[in-house]
Amino acid sequence: QKNSCVLPEDLKNFYLMTDGFQMTWSVKTDDTPMPLGSMVINSVSKLCRLGGSSMYTLPSAPTLADLEDDTDEEGSGDKPEKPHFDSRSLIFELDPCNGNGKVCLVYKHAEPVVSPDTEIWFLDRALYWHFLTKTFTAYYRLLITHLGLPQWQYAFTSYGVSPQAKQWFNMYKPVTINTTLLSEEADSFVNKLDPNKVFKSKNKTPVLKKKPPSQPPGSQKSHTSMTSAKTSSLAGNSARK
């Protein structure tokens, strides 16, 4: 009511379930937990409007609308029209991104009446706009799939994530950061597990009994001659008796 606009249906349903969302996760280095991932959706009370107030408390201080680059290219072709900090657009902060920028809910057509159509844009620290998604639901899926990794929104910019953030992506989200490799080698990330081999019944192989080693022919002859000699000597002894 204050800004004469209506929340999109998917975002309204989200706020009916929960007043905002925040989830952080850490990694353990040298037995010390280090905060890494952060997923944030501001509560309704923190849906602050951007561009309306001055950035500083000094008199006649510039606003975001004063700092907007009018020479920036407008939407042409496949590129959507970028938001404006003045009265032409209504912009609300969804995620402060830990100081790396701002994810914003944007009503791009606010004159003469606010249009119900909204989009999700990323405002980097240099005050350049980067389109993310058309709906809040699509952005929420991006947030979850990127695990809230540091600077993940910069993957949708022309200059990409920083080298440090890229290391975390290579560790926890390699498919996302290696999209060029994925397009060149379609089978590089495909699971090649053969279920027929995994679930194949294992037949027990029969245990073969070892045959005793065969004796050489010479030893057999000597054993036979010794046996016959013993037999003849026994027969001679019995005849003497």
PDB file of C-alpha atoms in Angstrom:
ATOM      1  CA  GLN A   1       0.000   0.000   0.000  1.00  0.00           C
ATOM      2  CA  LYS A   2       2.824   2.410   0.790  1.00  0.00           C
ATOM      3  CA  ASN A   3       4.342   2.036  -2.683  1.00  0.00           C
ATOM      4  CA  SER A   4       1.062   1.372  -4.546  1.00  0.00           C
ATOM      5  CA  CYS A   5       2.184  -1.994  -5.869  1.00  0.00           C
ATOM      6  CA  VAL A   6       1.179  -5.629  -5.454  1.00  0.00           C
ATOM      7  CA  LEU A   7       3.623  -8.463  -4.814  1.00  0.00           C
ATOM      8  CA  PRO A   8       3.812 -11.108  -7.547  1.00  0.00           C
ATOM      9  CA  GLU A   9       1.789 -14.207  -6.769  1.00  0.00           C
ATOM     10  CA  ASP A  10       4.742 -16.555  -6.219  1.00  0.00           C
ATOM     11  CA  LEU A  11       6.534 -14.124  -3.890  1.00  0.00           C
ATOM     12  CA  LYS A  12       3.310 -13.452  -1.996  1.00  0.00           C
ATOM     13  CA  ASN A  13       2.806 -17.192  -1.464  1.00  0.00           C
ATOM     14  CA  PHE A  14       6.398 -17.440  -0.242  1.00  0.00           C
ATOM     15  CA  TYR A  15       5.844 -14.720   2.366  1.00  0.00           C
ATOM     16  CA  LEU A  16       2.600 -16.367   3.444  1.00  0.00           C
ATOM     17  CA  MET A  17       4.628 -19.460   4.348  1.00  0.00           C
ATOM     18  CA  THR A  18       7.616 -17.732   5.922  1.00  0.00           C
ATOM     19  CA  ASP A  19       8.659 -14.153   6.568  1.00  0.00           C
ATOM     20  CA  GLY A  20      11.979 -14.290   4.797  1.00  0.00           C
ATOM     21  CA  PHE A  21      14.638 -16.965   4.522  1.00  0.00           C
ATOM     22  CA  GLN A  22      18.251 -17.243   5.626  1.00  0.00           C
ATOM     23  CA  MET A  23      20.517 -20.253   5.468  1.00  0.00           C
ATOM     24  CA  THR A  24      24.297 -20.359   5.916  1.00  0.00           C
ATOM     25  CA  TRP A  25      26.723 -23.237   5.749  1.00  0.00           C
ATOM     26  CA  SER A  26      30.399 -23.626   6.551  1.00  0.00           C
ATOM     27  CA  VAL A  27      33.410 -25.704   5.595  1.00  0.00           C
ATOM     28  CA  LYS A  28      35.994 -27.006   8.027  1.00  0.00           C
ATOM     29  CA  THR A  29      39.603 -26.011   7.425  1.00  0.00           C
ATOM     30  CA  ASP A  30      42.221 -27.120   9.938  1.00  0.00           C
ATOM     31  CA  ASP A  31      39.413 -28.223  12.280  1.00  0.00           C
ATOM     32  CA  THR A  32      38.034 -24.652  12.235  1.00  0.00           C
ATOM     33  CA  PRO A  33      34.619 -23.969  10.632  1.00  0.00           C
ATOM     34  CA  MET A  34      34.690 -21.173   8.047  1.00  0.00           C
ATOM     35  CA  PRO A  35      31.397 -19.612   6.820  1.00  0.00           C
ATOM     36  CA  LEU A  36      31.057 -20.042   3.073  1.00  0.00           C
ATOM     37  CA  GLY A  37      27.555 -20.308   1.606  1.00  0.00           C
ATOM     38  CA  SER A  38      24.762 -17.846   2.330  1.00  0.00           C
ATOM     39  CA  MET A  39      21.198 -17.910   0.985  1.00  0.00           C
ATOM     40  CA  VAL A  40      19.031 -14.947   1.956  1.00  0.00           C
ATOM     41  CA  ILE A  41      15.564 -13.658   1.098  1.00  0.00           C
ATOM     42  CA  ASN A  42      14.783 -10.487   3.033  1.00  0.00           C
ATOM     43  CA  SER A  43      11.720 -10.403   5.272  1.00  0.00           C
ATOM     44  CA  VAL A  44       8.820  -8.143   4.341  1.00  0.00           C
ATOM     45  CA  SER A  45      10.002  -5.492   6.783  1.00  0.00           C
ATOM     46  CA  LYS A  46      13.417  -5.446   5.079  1.00  0.00           C
ATOM     47  CA  LEU A  47      12.085  -5.086   1.539  1.00  0.00           C
ATOM     48  CA  CYS A  48      13.675  -1.657   1.278  1.00  0.00           C
ATOM     49  CA  ARG A  49      13.097   0.452  -1.782  1.00  0.00           C
ATOM     50  CA  LEU A  50      16.191   1.577  -3.654  1.00  0.00           C
ATOM     51  CA  GLY A  51      16.697   4.873  -5.408  1.00  0.00           C
ATOM     52  CA  GLY A  52      14.232   6.993  -3.500  1.00  0.00           C
ATOM     53  CA  SER A  53      16.443   8.311  -0.717  1.00  0.00           C
ATOM     54  CA  SER A  54      19.824   9.938  -0.631  1.00  0.00           C
ATOM     55  CA  MET A  55      22.919   7.797  -0.214  1.00  0.00           C
ATOM     56  CA  TYR A  56      24.414  10.219   2.310  1.00  0.00           C
ATOM     57  CA  THR A  57      23.104  12.385   5.140  1.00  0.00           C
ATOM     58  CA  LEU A  58      24.722  15.519   3.762  1.00  0.00           C
ATOM     59  CA  PRO A  59      22.521  18.275   2.341  1.00  0.00           C
ATOM     60  CA  SER A  60      21.951  18.047  -1.420  1.00  0.00           C
ATOM     61  CA  ALA A  61      23.673  14.663  -1.469  1.00  0.00           C
ATOM     62  CA  PRO A  62      23.256  12.683  -4.716  1.00  0.00           C
ATOM     63  CA  THR A  63      20.761   9.867  -4.975  1.00  0.00           C
ATOM     64  CA  LEU A  64      21.070   6.656  -6.974  1.00  0.00           C
ATOM     65  CA  ALA A  65      18.977   8.300  -9.682  1.00  0.00           C
ATOM     66  CA  ASP A  66      21.577  11.078  -9.935  1.00  0.00           C
ATOM     67  CA  LEU A  67      24.349   8.524 -10.296  1.00  0.00           C
ATOM     68  CA  GLU A  68      22.561   6.502 -12.967  1.00  0.00           C
ATOM     69  CA  ASP A  69      24.415   6.241 -16.243  1.00  0.00           C
ATOM     70  CA  ASP A  70      22.030   7.493 -18.921  1.00  0.00           C
ATOM     71  CA  THR A  71      24.454   6.445 -21.656  1.00  0.00           C
ATOM     72  CA  ASP A  72      23.951   2.813 -20.722  1.00  0.00           C
ATOM     73  CA  GLU A  73      22.438   0.801 -23.556  1.00  0.00           C
ATOM     74  CA  GLU A  74      18.725   0.201 -23.298  1.00  0.00           C
ATOM     75  CA  GLY A  75      17.050  -3.091 -24.009  1.00  0.00           C
ATOM     76  CA  SER A  76      17.475  -4.037 -27.634  1.00  0.00           C
ATOM     77  CA  GLY A  77      17.048  -7.327 -29.395  1.00  0.00           C
ATOM     78  CA  ASP A  78      17.306 -10.156 -26.878  1.00  0.00           C
ATOM     79  CA  LYS A  79      18.496  -7.844 -24.080  1.00  0.00           C
ATOM     80  CA  PRO A  80      15.713  -6.761 -21.710  1.00  0.00           C
ATOM     81  CA  GLU A  81      15.265  -3.139 -20.793  1.00  0.00           C
ATOM     82  CA  LYS A  82      17.247  -2.223 -17.712  1.00  0.00           C
ATOM     83  CA  PRO A  83      15.656  -0.771 -14.573  1.00  0.00           C
ATOM     84  CA  HIS A  84      15.913   2.894 -13.612  1.00  0.00           C
ATOM     85  CA  PHE A  85      16.490   4.423 -10.196  1.00  0.00           C
ATOM     86  CA  ASP A  86      14.050   7.253 -10.835  1.00  0.00           C
ATOM     87  CA  SER A  87      10.243   7.179 -10.781  1.00  0.00           C
ATOM     88  CA  ARG A  88      10.076   5.032 -13.931  1.00  0.00           C
ATOM     89  CA  SER A  89      10.821   1.872 -11.885  1.00  0.00           C
ATOM     90  CA  LEU A  90      10.186   0.513  -8.417  1.00  0.00           C
ATOM     91  CA  ILE A  91      13.112  -1.459  -7.001  1.00  0.00           C
ATOM     92  CA  PHE A  92      13.132  -3.499  -3.792  1.00  0.00           C
ATOM     93  CA  GLU A  93      16.094  -5.300  -2.240  1.00  0.00           C
ATOM     94  CA  LEU A  94      15.673  -9.065  -1.882  1.00  0.00           C
ATOM     95  CA  ASP A  95      19.232 -10.038  -0.954  1.00  0.00           C
ATOM     96  CA  PRO A  96      22.161  -7.807   0.155  1.00  0.00           C
ATOM     97  CA  CYS A  97      24.622 -10.469  -1.137  1.00  0.00           C
ATOM     98  CA  ASN A  98      27.046  -9.886   1.764  1.00  0.00           C
ATOM     99  CA  GLY A  99      28.066  -6.546   0.300  1.00  0.00           C
ATOM    100  CA  ASN A 100      28.922  -7.936  -3.156  1.00  0.00           C
ATOM    101  CA  GLY A 101      25.869  -6.309  -4.748  1.00  0.00           C
ATOM    102  CA  LYS A 102      22.101  -6.508  -4.428  1.00  0.00           C
ATOM    103  CA  VAL A 103      19.463  -8.845  -5.820  1.00  0.00           C
ATOM    104  CA  CYS A 104      16.364  -6.770  -6.492  1.00  0.00           C
ATOM    105  CA  LEU A 105      12.701  -7.205  -7.250  1.00  0.00           C
ATOM    106  CA  VAL A 106      11.990  -4.731 -10.055  1.00  0.00           C
ATOM    107  CA  TYR A 107       8.746  -3.181 -11.294  1.00  0.00           C
ATOM    108  CA  LYS A 108      10.070  -1.665 -14.502  1.00  0.00           C
ATOM    109  CA  HIS A 109       6.920   0.196 -15.525  1.00  0.00           C
ATOM    110  CA  ALA A 110       5.760   2.388 -12.669  1.00  0.00           C
ATOM    111  CA  GLU A 111       4.244   5.273 -14.648  1.00  0.00           C
ATOM    112  CA  PRO A 112       1.474   6.240 -14.773  1.00  0.00           C
ATOM    113  CA  VAL A 113       0.335   3.072 -12.926  1.00  0.00           C
ATOM    114  CA  VAL A 114       2.569   0.403 -11.482  1.00  0.00           C
ATOM    115  CA  SER A 115       2.549  -2.656 -13.721  1.00  0.00           C
ATOM    116  CA  PRO A 116       2.139  -6.019 -11.932  1.00  0.00           C
ATOM    117  CA  ASP A 117       4.891  -7.512 -14.108  1.00  0.00           C
ATOM    118  CA  THR A 118       8.120  -7.979 -12.147  1.00  0.00           C
ATOM    119  CA  GLU A 119      11.607  -9.287 -12.805  1.00  0.00           C
ATOM    120  CA  ILE A 120      14.636 -10.216 -10.705  1.00  0.00           C
ATOM    121  CA  TRP A 121      17.816  -8.249 -11.416  1.00  0.00           C
ATOM    122  CA  PHE A 122      21.296  -8.132  -9.913  1.00  0.00           C
ATOM    123  CA  LEU A 123      22.868  -4.747  -9.160  1.00  0.00           C
ATOM    124  CA  ASP A 124      26.657  -5.007  -8.851  1.00  0.00           C
ATOM    125  CA  ARG A 125      28.893  -2.728  -6.817  1.00  0.00           C
ATOM    126  CA  ALA A 126      29.549  -0.518  -9.846  1.00  0.00           C
ATOM    127  CA  LEU A 127      25.762   0.123 -10.147  1.00  0.00           C
ATOM    128  CA  TYR A 128      25.419  -1.912 -13.356  1.00  0.00           C
ATOM    129  CA  TRP A 129      22.301  -4.015 -13.853  1.00  0.00           C
ATOM    130  CA  HIS A 130      22.337  -7.706 -14.813  1.00  0.00           C
ATOM    131  CA  PHE A 131      19.185  -9.659 -15.600  1.00  0.00           C
ATOM    132  CA  LEU A 132      18.637 -12.863 -13.610  1.00  0.00           C
ATOM    133  CA  THR A 133      15.096 -14.253 -14.011  1.00  0.00           C
ATOM    134  CA  LYS A 134      11.563 -13.230 -14.891  1.00  0.00           C
ATOM    135  CA  THR A 135       9.960 -14.751 -11.787  1.00  0.00           C
ATOM    136  CA  PHE A 136      10.812 -15.125  -8.123  1.00  0.00           C
ATOM    137  CA  THR A 137      10.322 -18.905  -8.339  1.00  0.00           C
ATOM    138  CA  ALA A 138      13.013 -19.182 -11.027  1.00  0.00           C
ATOM    139  CA  TYR A 139      15.377 -17.037  -8.945  1.00  0.00           C
ATOM    140  CA  TYR A 140      14.737 -19.151  -5.843  1.00  0.00           C
ATOM    141  CA  ARG A 141      15.726 -22.250  -7.807  1.00  0.00           C
ATOM    142  CA  LEU A 142      18.924 -20.538  -8.948  1.00  0.00           C
ATOM    143  CA  LEU A 143      19.702 -19.592  -5.356  1.00  0.00           C
ATOM    144  CA  ILE A 144      19.323 -23.187  -4.173  1.00  0.00           C
ATOM    145  CA  THR A 145      21.175 -24.811  -7.073  1.00  0.00           C
ATOM    146  CA  HIS A 146      24.142 -22.444  -6.671  1.00  0.00           C
ATOM    147  CA  LEU A 147      24.290 -23.347  -2.949  1.00  0.00           C
ATOM    148  CA  GLY A 148      24.602 -19.685  -1.989  1.00  0.00           C
ATOM    149  CA  LEU A 149      28.295 -19.734  -2.936  1.00  0.00           C
ATOM    150  CA  PRO A 150      30.109 -16.390  -2.659  1.00  0.00           C
ATOM    151  CA  GLN A 151      29.473 -14.064  -5.627  1.00  0.00           C
ATOM    152  CA  TRP A 152      27.414 -16.657  -7.478  1.00  0.00           C
ATOM    153  CA  GLN A 153      25.310 -13.876  -9.014  1.00  0.00           C
ATOM    154  CA  TYR A 154      28.390 -12.711 -10.932  1.00  0.00           C
ATOM    155  CA  ALA A 155      28.189 -15.902 -13.003  1.00  0.00           C
ATOM    156  CA  PHE A 156      25.359 -14.105 -14.852  1.00  0.00           C
ATOM    157  CA  THR A 157      27.478 -11.057 -15.656  1.00  0.00           C
ATOM    158  CA  SER A 158      29.799 -10.477 -18.579  1.00  0.00           C
ATOM    159  CA  TYR A 159      32.902 -10.474 -16.356  1.00  0.00           C
ATOM    160  CA  GLY A 160      32.077 -13.552 -14.260  1.00  0.00           C
ATOM    161  CA  VAL A 161      33.075 -14.504 -10.732  1.00  0.00           C
ATOM    162  CA  SER A 162      36.391 -13.634  -9.109  1.00  0.00           C
ATOM    163  CA  PRO A 163      39.304 -16.130  -9.155  1.00  0.00           C
ATOM    164  CA  GLN A 164      38.818 -16.869  -5.458  1.00  0.00           C
ATOM    165  CA  ALA A 165      35.099 -17.571  -5.915  1.00  0.00           C
ATOM    166  CA  LYS A 166      35.901 -19.698  -8.960  1.00  0.00           C
ATOM    167  CA  GLN A 167      37.963 -22.016  -6.753  1.00  0.00           C
ATOM    168  CA  TRP A 168      34.916 -22.649  -4.552  1.00  0.00           C
ATOM    169  CA  PHE A 169      32.814 -23.228  -7.671  1.00  0.00           C
ATOM    170  CA  ASN A 170      35.321 -25.770  -8.989  1.00  0.00           C
ATOM    171  CA  MET A 171      35.070 -27.606  -5.683  1.00  0.00           C
ATOM    172  CA  TYR A 172      31.316 -27.550  -5.057  1.00  0.00           C
ATOM    173  CA  LYS A 173      29.695 -26.626  -8.398  1.00  0.00           C
ATOM    174  CA  PRO A 174      32.036 -27.707 -11.218  1.00  0.00           C
ATOM    175  CA  VAL A 175      29.314 -28.172 -13.852  1.00  0.00           C
ATOM    176  CA  THR A 176      28.100 -24.592 -13.403  1.00  0.00           C
ATOM    177  CA  ILE A 177      31.491 -22.939 -13.743  1.00  0.00           C
ATOM    178  CA  ASN A 178      32.631 -25.190 -16.645  1.00  0.00           C
ATOM    179  CA  THR A 179      29.711 -24.549 -18.987  1.00  0.00           C
ATOM    180  CA  THR A 180      32.018 -24.185 -22.020  1.00  0.00           C
ATOM    181  CA  LEU A 181      33.499 -27.597 -21.343  1.00  0.00           C
ATOM    182  CA  LEU A 182      30.017 -29.012 -20.956  1.00  0.00           C
ATOM    183  CA  SER A 183      28.939 -27.629 -24.352  1.00  0.00           C
ATOM    184  CA  GLU A 184      32.058 -28.940 -26.083  1.00  0.00           C
ATOM    185  CA  GLU A 185      32.092 -32.389 -24.520  1.00  0.00           C
ATOM    186  CA  ALA A 186      28.519 -33.482 -24.025  1.00  0.00           C
ATOM    187  CA  ASP A 187      29.497 -36.783 -22.402  1.00  0.00           C
ATOM    188  CA  SER A 188      32.061 -35.367 -19.979  1.00  0.00           C
ATOM    189  CA  PHE A 189      29.553 -35.044 -17.110  1.00  0.00           C
ATOM    190  CA  VAL A 190      27.234 -37.907 -18.112  1.00  0.00           C
ATOM    191  CA  ASN A 191      26.945 -40.797 -15.715  1.00  0.00           C
ATOM    192  CA  LYS A 192      28.221 -43.788 -17.656  1.00  0.00           C
ATOM    193  CA  LEU A 193      27.270 -46.342 -15.021  1.00  0.00           C
ATOM    194  CA  ASP A 194      25.904 -49.520 -16.604  1.00  0.00           C
ATOM    195  CA  PRO A 195      23.006 -50.820 -14.462  1.00  0.00           C
ATOM    196  CA  ASN A 196      23.222 -54.224 -16.120  1.00  0.00           C
ATOM    197  CA  LYS A 197      26.692 -54.707 -14.699  1.00  0.00           C
ATOM    198  CA  VAL A 198      25.794 -53.333 -11.286  1.00  0.00           C
ATOM    199  CA  PHE A 199      22.764 -55.551 -10.737  1.00  0.00           C
ATOM    200  CA  LYS A 200      24.154 -58.585 -12.539  1.00  0.00           C
ATOM    201  CA  SER A 201      23.857 -61.782 -10.457  1.00  0.00           C
ATOM    202  CA  LYS A 202      27.186 -63.077  -9.322  1.00  0.00           C
ATOM    203  CA  ASN A 203      27.657 -66.793 -10.065  1.00  0.00           C
ATOM    204  CA  LYS A 204      29.931 -68.590  -7.646  1.00  0.00           C
ATOM    205  CA  THR A 205      32.854 -70.141  -9.424  1.00  0.00           C
ATOM    206  CA  PRO A 206      33.432 -73.787  -8.408  1.00  0.00           C
ATOM    207  CA  VAL A 207      36.547 -74.406  -6.348  1.00  0.00           C
ATOM    208  CA  LEU A 208      38.885 -76.721  -8.230  1.00  0.00           C
ATOM    209  CA  LYS A 209      40.683 -79.335  -6.135  1.00  0.00           C
ATOM    210  CA  LYS A 210      44.395 -79.344  -6.594  1.00  0.00           C
ATOM    211  CA  LYS A 211      45.851 -82.576  -7.928  1.00  0.00           C
ATOM    212  CA  PRO A 212      48.858 -83.950  -6.085  1.00  0.00           C
ATOM    213  CA  PRO A 213      52.078 -83.352  -7.964  1.00  0.00           C
ATOM    214  CA  SER A 214      52.921 -86.259 -10.226  1.00  0.00           C
ATOM    215  CA  GLN A 215      56.071 -88.157  -9.293  1.00  0.00           C
ATOM    216  CA  PRO A 216      58.807 -88.575 -11.880  1.00  0.00           C
ATOM    217  CA  PRO A 217      59.037 -92.036 -13.543  1.00  0.00           C
ATOM    218  CA  GLY A 218      62.422 -92.825 -11.985  1.00  0.00           C
ATOM    219  CA  SER A 219      61.090 -92.476  -8.458  1.00  0.00           C
ATOM    220  CA  GLN A 220      58.125 -94.720  -9.312  1.00  0.00           C
ATOM    221  CA  LYS A 221      60.476 -97.471 -10.543  1.00  0.00           C
ATOM    222  CA  SER A 222      62.685 -97.260  -7.497  1.00  0.00           C
ATOM    223  CA  HIS A 223      59.607 -97.376  -5.243  1.00  0.00           C
ATOM    224  CA  THR A 224      58.372-100.516  -7.114  1.00  0.00           C
ATOM    225  CA  SER A 225      61.749-102.258  -6.885  1.00  0.00           C
ATOM    226  CA  MET A 226      61.996-101.544  -3.161  1.00  0.00           C
ATOM    227  CA  THR A 227      58.505-102.964  -2.632  1.00  0.00           C
ATOM    228  CA  SER A 228      59.323-106.150  -4.579  1.00  0.00           C
ATOM    229  CA  ALA A 229      62.606-106.576  -2.681  1.00  0.00           C
ATOM    230  CA  LYS A 230      60.783-106.287   0.643  1.00  0.00           C
ATOM    231  CA  THR A 231      58.231-108.882  -0.520  1.00  0.00           C
ATOM    232  CA  SER A 232      60.898-111.377  -1.604  1.00  0.00           C
ATOM    233  CA  SER A 233      62.823-110.988   1.648  1.00  0.00           C
ATOM    234  CA  LEU A 234      59.651-111.624   3.626  1.00  0.00           C
ATOM    235  CA  ALA A 235      58.955-114.729   1.571  1.00  0.00           C
ATOM    236  CA  GLY A 236      62.512-116.046   2.167  1.00  0.00           C
ATOM    237  CA  ASN A 237      62.208-115.536   5.908  1.00  0.00           C
ATOM    238  CA  SER A 238      58.940-117.446   6.038  1.00  0.00           C
ATOM    239  CA  ALA A 239      60.485-120.352   4.027  1.00  0.00           C
ATOM    240  CA  ARG A 240      63.441-120.622   6.467  1.00  0.00           C
ATOM    241  CA  LYS A 241      61.065-120.855   9.345  1.00  0.00           C
TER     242      LYS A 241
END
